């Protein structure tokens, strides 16, 4: 793959978008190679948590590749951003995904980060939805996920002005979970990823499904979905292991079964 690298670190996989000379802008190759990489990682039972990041010193991802906008037809653009998009593949990925953000996190980059489950940023990161400055609107989930994460007023201001916010503001808004000095970013992100990777994989998957459903349904439907998934998890070997380990006062050894 030309635009994506994958590194396995025990139970955690690190997926890096690798176009540093273009600030990791999301072109069609990143989308297609990223989707293929996610298919591979989805099938790999050794991988329990994914960390997604961008290469280079300057940017997590500086947005969709603007140079591709010029020649794309409306239908091709719709296809790229929806049916075959990295945004959707991340959203539907069954294992926890953490965005590790350093530098510019703009437009499609911010949308990709928001499709992840948890966002950790360096203190020098900056965030925006700058599409309005190009005469367009966000198309990778920005109007929906940003509103869910930070509320309508803050989302409106970011989307209508295109202005950047700094990492401290992003943390205060709830756009990112934690901010660390750059020197600590990777260690802190991996520490969190490894902590989650010790949990029962099927329970993690069902937690994701239930939590994501909260913003896509009403409370009654959400509560029904949650209790169905709660019942389903009772069929797993890991549920037996988790309960036995607690009663026997030992650490559980979850197998993902
Ligand atoms: N799409 C395509 N190429 C991009 C890009 C994008 N979203 N963002 C940056 N690049 C390219 C630049 O064109 C430049 O390429 P070049 O060296 O071949 O000219 C290279 O990445 C480095 O970017 P540059 O603009 O020189 O860096 P900078 O430090 O001066 O500015 C930004 C950084 C992020 C402020 C600026 O690149 C920018 O505004 N990018 C676009 C952000 C955007 O609008 N994203 C949303 C798209 S919907």
GROMACS .gro file of C-alpha atoms and ligand atoms in nm:
model
  305
    1UNK     CA    1   0.000   0.000   0.000
    2UNK     CA    2   0.128   0.346  -0.090
    3UNK     CA    3  -0.069   0.566   0.144
    4UNK     CA    4  -0.124   0.347   0.451
    5UNK     CA    5   0.111   0.167   0.688
    6UNK     CA    6   0.009  -0.084   0.952
    7UNK     CA    7   0.222  -0.173   1.251
    8UNK     CA    8   0.119  -0.440   1.500
    9UNK     CA    9   0.221  -0.383   1.862
   10UNK     CA   10   0.089  -0.685   2.047
   11UNK     CA   11  -0.289  -0.658   2.057
   12UNK     CA   12  -0.287  -0.299   1.929
   13UNK     CA   13  -0.255  -0.211   1.560
   14UNK     CA   14  -0.130   0.131   1.454
   15UNK     CA   15  -0.269   0.248   1.119
   16UNK     CA   16  -0.087   0.552   0.979
   17UNK     CA   17  -0.202   0.763   0.687
   18UNK     CA   18   0.119   0.828   0.507
   19UNK     CA   19   0.114   1.132   0.276
   20UNK     CA   20   0.317   1.378   0.487
   21UNK     CA   21   0.407   1.599   0.188
   22UNK     CA   22   0.033   1.665   0.137
   23UNK     CA   23  -0.040   1.685   0.512
   24UNK     CA   24  -0.205   1.340   0.484
   25UNK     CA   25  -0.494   1.479   0.279
   26UNK     CA   26  -0.753   1.212   0.210
   27UNK     CA   27  -0.746   1.127  -0.160
   28UNK     CA   28  -0.923   0.833  -0.325
   29UNK     CA   29  -0.616   0.609  -0.273
   30UNK     CA   30  -0.626   0.672   0.103
   31UNK     CA   31  -0.995   0.582   0.105
   32UNK     CA   32  -0.955   0.259  -0.094
   33UNK     CA   33  -0.631   0.146   0.074
   34UNK     CA   34  -0.766   0.243   0.414
   35UNK     CA   35  -1.083   0.040   0.360
   36UNK     CA   36  -0.872  -0.261   0.249
   37UNK     CA   37  -0.646  -0.224   0.555
   38UNK     CA   38  -0.947  -0.213   0.785
   39UNK     CA   39  -1.088  -0.529   0.625
   40UNK     CA   40  -0.756  -0.702   0.700
   41UNK     CA   41  -0.748  -0.578   1.062
   42UNK     CA   42  -1.112  -0.668   1.117
   43UNK     CA   43  -1.036  -1.032   1.028
   44UNK     CA   44  -0.720  -1.050   1.244
   45UNK     CA   45  -0.825  -1.188   1.582
   46UNK     CA   46  -0.487  -1.094   1.733
   47UNK     CA   47  -0.576  -0.726   1.688
   48UNK     CA   48  -0.812  -0.599   1.955
   49UNK     CA   49  -0.776  -0.220   1.936
   50UNK     CA   50  -0.685   0.011   1.649
   51UNK     CA   51  -0.501   0.342   1.680
   52UNK     CA   52  -0.533   0.569   1.376
   53UNK     CA   53  -0.287   0.849   1.311
   54UNK     CA   54  -0.119   1.061   1.044
   55UNK     CA   55   0.250   1.077   0.953
   56UNK     CA   56   0.488   1.372   0.974
   57UNK     CA   57   0.533   1.664   1.208
   58UNK     CA   58   0.264   1.900   1.089
   59UNK     CA   59  -0.071   1.732   1.050
   60UNK     CA   60  -0.296   1.452   1.162
   61UNK     CA   61  -0.495   1.506   0.840
   62UNK     CA   62  -0.548   1.844   0.668
   63UNK     CA   63  -0.877   1.739   0.513
   64UNK     CA   64  -1.006   1.582   0.196
   65UNK     CA   65  -0.767   1.617  -0.097
   66UNK     CA   66  -0.889   1.943  -0.247
   67UNK     CA   67  -0.710   1.877  -0.578
   68UNK     CA   68  -0.944   1.581  -0.642
   69UNK     CA   69  -1.255   1.796  -0.592
   70UNK     CA   70  -1.190   1.975  -0.922
   71UNK     CA   71  -1.244   1.680  -1.154
   72UNK     CA   72  -1.498   1.480  -0.956
   73UNK     CA   73  -1.858   1.453  -1.072
   74UNK     CA   74  -2.126   1.489  -0.803
   75UNK     CA   75  -2.201   1.116  -0.817
   76UNK     CA   76  -1.834   1.013  -0.796
   77UNK     CA   77  -1.787   1.246  -0.498
   78UNK     CA   78  -2.096   1.105  -0.329
   79UNK     CA   79  -1.970   0.752  -0.386
   80UNK     CA   80  -1.625   0.833  -0.249
   81UNK     CA   81  -1.759   1.001   0.064
   82UNK     CA   82  -2.030   0.750   0.139
   83UNK     CA   83  -2.040   0.404  -0.014
   84UNK     CA   84  -1.663   0.346  -0.035
   85UNK     CA   85  -1.547   0.590   0.229
   86UNK     CA   86  -1.298   0.549   0.506
   87UNK     CA   87  -1.542   0.741   0.728
   88UNK     CA   88  -1.800   0.463   0.703
   89UNK     CA   89  -1.546   0.183   0.738
   90UNK     CA   90  -1.412   0.336   1.059
   91UNK     CA   91  -1.764   0.396   1.186
   92UNK     CA   92  -1.858   0.033   1.124
   93UNK     CA   93  -1.529  -0.119   1.240
   94UNK     CA   94  -1.617  -0.367   1.516
   95UNK     CA   95  -1.313  -0.305   1.739
   96UNK     CA   96  -1.239   0.012   1.937
   97UNK     CA   97  -1.064   0.282   1.733
   98UNK     CA   98  -0.863   0.563   1.891
   99UNK     CA   99  -0.758   0.868   1.688
  100UNK     CA  100  -0.411   0.989   1.789
  101UNK     CA  101  -0.400   1.350   1.670
  102UNK     CA  102  -0.097   1.574   1.632
  103UNK     CA  103  -0.110   1.896   1.432
  104UNK     CA  104  -0.376   2.006   1.186
  105UNK     CA  105  -0.700   1.811   1.216
  106UNK     CA  106  -0.913   1.977   0.952
  107UNK     CA  107  -1.222   1.908   0.744
  108UNK     CA  108  -1.225   1.541   0.644
  109UNK     CA  109  -0.946   1.485   0.899
  110UNK     CA  110  -1.168   1.606   1.179
  111UNK     CA  111  -1.453   1.401   1.033
  112UNK     CA  112  -1.233   1.090   1.029
  113UNK     CA  113  -1.127   1.156   1.390
  114UNK     CA  114  -1.493   1.193   1.486
  115UNK     CA  115  -1.578   0.860   1.319
  116UNK     CA  116  -1.332   0.702   1.566
  117UNK     CA  117  -1.448   0.607   1.916
  118UNK     CA  118  -1.201   0.812   2.123
  119UNK     CA  119  -0.979   1.108   2.030
  120UNK     CA  120  -0.648   1.189   2.200
  121UNK     CA  121  -0.459   1.501   2.089
  122UNK     CA  122  -0.126   1.674   2.138
  123UNK     CA  123  -0.139   2.025   2.283
  124UNK     CA  124  -0.017   2.169   1.952
  125UNK     CA  125  -0.311   2.030   1.752
  126UNK     CA  126  -0.568   2.252   1.583
  127UNK     CA  127  -0.916   2.164   1.465
  128UNK     CA  128  -1.162   2.304   1.213
  129UNK     CA  129  -1.429   2.234   0.955
  130UNK     CA  130  -1.302   2.482   0.692
  131UNK     CA  131  -1.523   2.367   0.402
  132UNK     CA  132  -1.723   2.691   0.408
  133UNK     CA  133  -1.407   2.876   0.299
  134UNK     CA  134  -1.410   2.666  -0.021
  135UNK     CA  135  -1.776   2.739  -0.086
  136UNK     CA  136  -1.879   2.385   0.009
  137UNK     CA  137  -2.011   2.205   0.317
  138UNK     CA  138  -1.878   1.911   0.524
  139UNK     CA  139  -1.963   1.578   0.357
  140UNK     CA  140  -1.790   1.315   0.570
  141UNK     CA  141  -2.022   1.335   0.869
  142UNK     CA  142  -1.911   1.675   1.001
  143UNK     CA  143  -2.252   1.834   1.038
  144UNK     CA  144  -2.386   1.530   1.224
  145UNK     CA  145  -2.099   1.397   1.437
  146UNK     CA  146  -1.967   1.740   1.540
  147UNK     CA  147  -2.316   1.840   1.651
  148UNK     CA  148  -2.347   1.518   1.853
  149UNK     CA  149  -2.011   1.570   2.018
  150UNK     CA  150  -2.005   1.943   2.095
  151UNK     CA  151  -2.369   2.059   2.067
  152UNK     CA  152  -2.549   2.261   1.804
  153UNK     CA  153  -2.426   2.611   1.893
  154UNK     CA  154  -2.057   2.522   1.896
  155UNK     CA  155  -2.088   2.303   1.584
  156UNK     CA  156  -2.269   2.584   1.401
  157UNK     CA  157  -2.000   2.837   1.488
  158UNK     CA  158  -1.718   2.606   1.374
  159UNK     CA  159  -1.895   2.506   1.051
  160UNK     CA  160  -2.027   2.854   0.960
  161UNK     CA  161  -1.695   3.036   1.025
  162UNK     CA  162  -1.445   2.762   0.931
  163UNK     CA  163  -1.227   2.897   1.215
  164UNK     CA  164  -0.969   2.678   1.388
  165UNK     CA  165  -0.987   2.598   1.757
  166UNK     CA  166  -0.687   2.494   1.967
  167UNK     CA  167  -0.648   2.168   2.156
  168UNK     CA  168  -0.750   2.311   2.493
  169UNK     CA  169  -1.074   2.442   2.342
  170UNK     CA  170  -1.137   2.109   2.166
  171UNK     CA  171  -1.100   1.935   2.502
  172UNK     CA  172  -1.332   2.183   2.673
  173UNK     CA  173  -1.589   2.130   2.393
  174UNK     CA  174  -1.568   1.750   2.430
  175UNK     CA  175  -1.435   1.711   2.076
  176UNK     CA  176  -1.127   1.530   2.214
  177UNK     CA  177  -1.111   1.314   2.526
  178UNK     CA  178  -0.762   1.410   2.643
  179UNK     CA  179  -0.481   1.649   2.549
  180UNK     CA  180  -0.114   1.575   2.625
  181UNK     CA  181   0.216   1.746   2.548
  182UNK     CA  182   0.340   1.610   2.214
  183UNK     CA  183   0.625   1.418   2.384
  184UNK     CA  184   0.369   1.215   2.584
  185UNK     CA  185   0.106   1.169   2.314
  186UNK     CA  186   0.209   0.829   2.181
  187UNK     CA  187   0.284   0.672   2.520
  188UNK     CA  188  -0.046   0.792   2.668
  189UNK     CA  189  -0.244   0.679   2.364
  190UNK     CA  190  -0.083   0.335   2.367
  191UNK     CA  191  -0.142   0.303   2.740
  192UNK     CA  192  -0.513   0.363   2.686
  193UNK     CA  193  -0.524   0.129   2.384
  194UNK     CA  194  -0.353  -0.149   2.579
  195UNK     CA  195  -0.589  -0.106   2.874
  196UNK     CA  196  -0.890  -0.149   2.641
  197UNK     CA  197  -0.721  -0.437   2.456
  198UNK     CA  198  -0.725  -0.643   2.777
  199UNK     CA  199  -1.105  -0.641   2.790
  200UNK     CA  200  -1.335  -0.902   2.638
  201UNK     CA  201  -1.345  -0.841   2.259
  202UNK     CA  202  -1.709  -0.937   2.200
  203UNK     CA  203  -1.822  -0.723   2.493
  204UNK     CA  204  -1.620  -0.432   2.348
  205UNK     CA  205  -1.790  -0.476   2.012
  206UNK     CA  206  -2.136  -0.483   2.169
  207UNK     CA  207  -2.055  -0.179   2.387
  208UNK     CA  208  -1.962   0.010   2.071
  209UNK     CA  209  -2.282  -0.091   1.897
  210UNK     CA  210  -2.496   0.010   2.194
  211UNK     CA  211  -2.325   0.346   2.255
  212UNK     CA  212  -2.333   0.440   1.885
  213UNK     CA  213  -2.701   0.353   1.874
  214UNK     CA  214  -2.771   0.619   2.140
  215UNK     CA  215  -2.729   0.906   1.895
  216UNK     CA  216  -2.913   0.721   1.616
  217UNK     CA  217  -3.237   0.631   1.791
  218UNK     CA  218  -3.475   0.743   2.059
  219UNK     CA  219  -3.439   0.640   2.425
  220UNK     CA  220  -3.693   0.357   2.416
  221UNK     CA  221  -3.535   0.197   2.108
  222UNK     CA  222  -3.189   0.247   2.258
  223UNK     CA  223  -3.283   0.084   2.587
  224UNK     CA  224  -3.437  -0.211   2.400
  225UNK     CA  225  -3.124  -0.252   2.184
  226UNK     CA  226  -2.903  -0.235   2.493
  227UNK     CA  227  -3.089  -0.507   2.681
  228UNK     CA  228  -3.088  -0.732   2.371
  229UNK     CA  229  -2.710  -0.692   2.342
  230UNK     CA  230  -2.677  -0.746   2.720
  231UNK     CA  231  -2.864  -1.076   2.681
  232UNK     CA  232  -2.651  -1.170   2.379
  233UNK     CA  233  -2.325  -1.125   2.570
  234UNK     CA  234  -2.447  -1.387   2.819
  235UNK     CA  235  -2.388  -1.647   2.546
  236UNK     CA  236  -2.011  -1.585   2.537
  237UNK     CA  237  -1.731  -1.784   2.700
  238UNK     CA  238  -1.574  -1.454   2.803
  239UNK     CA  239  -1.879  -1.377   3.017
  240UNK     CA  240  -1.821  -1.706   3.206
  241UNK     CA  241  -1.450  -1.625   3.235
  242UNK     CA  242  -1.516  -1.269   3.360
  243UNK     CA  243  -1.760  -1.384   3.630
  244UNK     CA  244  -1.543  -1.682   3.738
  245UNK     CA  245  -1.231  -1.466   3.756
  246UNK     CA  246  -1.410  -1.214   3.977
  247UNK     CA  247  -1.541  -1.485   4.211
  248UNK     CA  248  -1.200  -1.659   4.221
  249UNK     CA  249  -1.023  -1.324   4.281
  250UNK     CA  250  -0.796  -1.353   3.976
  251UNK     CA  251  -0.737  -1.159   3.654
  252UNK     CA  252  -0.961  -1.270   3.366
  253UNK     CA  253  -0.810  -1.410   3.047
  254UNK     CA  254  -1.050  -1.315   2.771
  255UNK     CA  255  -1.032  -1.512   2.446
  256UNK     CA  256  -1.285  -1.330   2.230
  257UNK     CA  257  -1.526  -1.624   2.226
  258LIG     N1  258  -0.581   1.881  -0.003
  258LIG     C1  259  -0.477   1.873  -0.090
  258LIG     N2  260  -0.354   1.917  -0.061
  258LIG     C2  261  -0.334   1.972   0.059
  258LIG     C3  262  -0.437   1.985   0.155
  258LIG     C4  263  -0.564   1.936   0.119
  258LIG     N3  264  -0.668   1.942   0.205
  258LIG     N4  265  -0.387   2.046   0.266
  258LIG     C5  266  -0.256   2.069   0.239
  258LIG     N5  267  -0.224   2.026   0.116
  258LIG     C6  268  -0.093   2.031   0.050
  258LIG     C7  269  -0.059   2.172   0.004
  258LIG     O1  270  -0.119   2.199  -0.121
  258LIG     C8  271   0.092   2.162  -0.005
  258LIG     O2  272   0.126   2.092  -0.122
  258LIG     P1  273   0.247   2.146  -0.219
  258LIG     O3  274   0.369   2.145  -0.130
  258LIG     O4  275   0.252   2.048  -0.330
  258LIG     O5  276   0.207   2.286  -0.259
  258LIG     C9  277   0.128   2.072   0.111
  258LIG     O6  278   0.008   1.999   0.144
  258LIG    C10  279   0.171   2.147   0.236
  258LIG     O7  280   0.069   2.241   0.270
  258LIG     P2  281   0.095   2.399   0.286
  258LIG     O8  282  -0.033   2.469   0.254
  258LIG     O9  283   0.215   2.439   0.210
  258LIG    O10  284   0.125   2.408   0.442
  258LIG     P3  285   0.102   2.533   0.537
  258LIG    O11  286   0.171   2.500   0.665
  258LIG    O12  287   0.142   2.660   0.469
  258LIG    O13  288  -0.056   2.539   0.563
  258LIG    C11  289  -0.273   2.445   0.612
  258LIG    C12  290  -0.119   2.435   0.631
  258LIG    C13  291  -0.334   2.323   0.675
  258LIG    C14  292  -0.323   2.572   0.684
  258LIG    C15  293  -0.305   2.455   0.462
  258LIG    O14  294  -0.238   2.351   0.394
  258LIG    C16  295  -0.453   2.443   0.430
  258LIG    O15  296  -0.528   2.536   0.451
  258LIG     N6  297  -0.495   2.324   0.381
  258LIG    C17  298  -0.630   2.300   0.340
  258LIG    C18  299  -0.720   2.278   0.460
  258LIG    C19  300  -0.863   2.256   0.416
  258LIG    O16  301  -0.929   2.345   0.367
  258LIG     N7  302  -0.910   2.133   0.437
  258LIG    C20  303  -1.047   2.098   0.413
  258LIG    C21  304  -1.067   2.041   0.279
  258LIG     S1  305  -1.242   2.013   0.251
   0.00000   0.00000   0.00000
